[in-house]
């Protein structure tokens, strides 16, 4: 079959398309964004009429995918790791309702926090929800696991979590395709109350989920993605790898067989039998995982009574935080480490910055001016390009926690008596999670100024559309913000006096103000212009 | 045979295009490829890097180990130095000399050049000027690729073939520009 060069993310999307998916749902987030972007550009997806429009947030996306699964069709939800926090409610409950059409929840973790607020490991969620987890170790497995995941999901009527990590999601390699299979027909679940989690039904569903655990374990033990190689030269140590970690192990034994027995795990729950076989045979275990010590934690447990040592991230054999790499694995194996020359002292950091001409830049400078008599510490912000307002020369914001928190933290601070209390949020973030917080403000007439930075796009993740485009002031009016205190300006140096005055007037107003600086992101503008004027 | 290359630059300078062209040349040989890219936060004018691994054998790690890269190929002099811990003792550092100054404390260029020249295998060329001189101002990245290929043991023909494949859909003029840039880099 045809070989394609694909990012891990793209391989997941192509696999899902070839496996007859009917709908992708998701909200952008590095490093997961390219799954849906790939599907959006795919001719095949267009011909198959696959749903691939962005949702308002990860929760709405997961729920929609669950609805498609209810209807008997194959669906996939995509998000970054912290997106699963937003979608945690439907996620946990979908383990109880189960699936009908195959349902894959593809979550991309970001160890080392290349573009994230934390490095949480989604495998914990998989265990929490008691559902099978697949963790590909290379791009080919990304592709193949779309087929495998849908089959597993339909066999047990259960959602399957597909865990990706940055280095796989954003690394390109050759992928061999299979014959594609047709989409599923619309078909209702046999039990029309399967998805109705009233306590009486939910209790039964939960018992059923518990019963399924033995099946999930059996599947993992027989899985083609879990491989135990017991034959080895040296039994002083047995090695367990999860996901991507296997590659770093192999990298350290490129011209020779690995001297130790190895259990490669890419399908959870942990295959207990294989682990016992390995443990019995070896004097110690080394656990290599990308992300948090999930498997290691389970192996050691609280009541760990084994006498043989288990090495990994918990005992410091491998750094507790940060992504894995071949050198960390070499050190854990006691192999000689390699390192080139140090970075010369003349090299300066080059952090990301707002683009020259970015609308946010003017919005922040004017806000600083309006706030200069009040001192620092009044601006709660959020996640997006505008978080770079933290950097000099702006130094304009004091918080960035989770999407939507700017508005609600500003409210809480205003409740505590902080004045002025400002929330600065992006347009896409506002429709993701800001709306409900603004309703809290309106309900209590909190003394806040909410700045909604309207650059017409979800810029941070590369310029995706968002659901509330063009509706900001109408929505604000609709939920009860006084129209006199919804103020719009165009963030440009030439409008300096107007911008500062509007901020000042709204700071002076005792109640909920919404200020909307409106000018398109110059990157998306440039892209559009390029499309209109062919080279 | 394997070639492990760290591509370096600043977001928007076109290092992924270098990877795509070089990758296509490797694939035409029937080689394997892995290419770790940078997306997201770090693209907003920050430093970017890509790990490009080419081999006639199976490739495991998506990341090149520290101290093992055969080459650092950089479109910006300070960025060339940022990745020195990856370079093998006998590896090549091939860098554009034109600085990209978007930070207030950008160091003195001469200091950067001196550091680059401390690496025994170094090539430092003014790829921006070379690209302009051959009327391909947007192909500075391909000039750099041209300067690198002999140390990577790829032939000009292999790269020309790859350029035609990759830029074909952008039209003849773009293909020609990039072929001129490649030649200029090879002869630099
Ligand atoms: C729960 C969650 N989902 C997704 C992300 C990834 N993410 C961070 S910022 C952002 C978009 C911000 O867009 P917008 O609010 O319009 O601001 P802009 O970048 O355009 O300035 C996204 C998708 C995240 N950090 N958390
Ligand atoms: S991408 Fe757009 S929103 Fe982001 S910094 Fe650049 S101009 Fe501003």
CSV table of C-alpha atoms and ligand atoms in Angstrom, one decimal, chain A residues 353-355 358-360 385 455 459 521-523, chain B residues 44, ligand 2:
chain,number,residue,atom,x,y,z
A,353,UNK,CA,6.9,37.6,21.4
A,354,UNK,CA,3.8,39.3,20.0
A,355,UNK,CA,4.2,39.9,16.3
A,358,UNK,CA,-0.1,42.7,16.6
A,359,UNK,CA,-3.4,44.3,17.8
A,360,UNK,CA,-2.9,43.0,21.3
A,385,UNK,CA,-1.2,35.0,22.1
A,455,UNK,CA,-8.6,39.5,16.6
A,459,UNK,CA,-4.3,32.8,16.8
A,521,UNK,CA,-4.6,39.2,13.7
A,522,UNK,CA,-1.9,40.3,11.2
A,523,UNK,CA,-0.9,36.7,10.6
B,44,UNK,CA,5.9,33.5,17.6
C,2,LIG,S1,-0.3,35.6,15.6
C,2,LIG,FE1,-1.8,37.3,15.5
C,2,LIG,S2,-2.6,37.5,17.6
C,2,LIG,FE2,-0.7,36.2,17.7
C,2,LIG,S3,0.9,37.7,18.2
C,2,LIG,FE3,0.9,37.5,16.0
C,2,LIG,S4,-0.5,39.1,15.3
C,2,LIG,FE4,-0.8,38.9,17.5
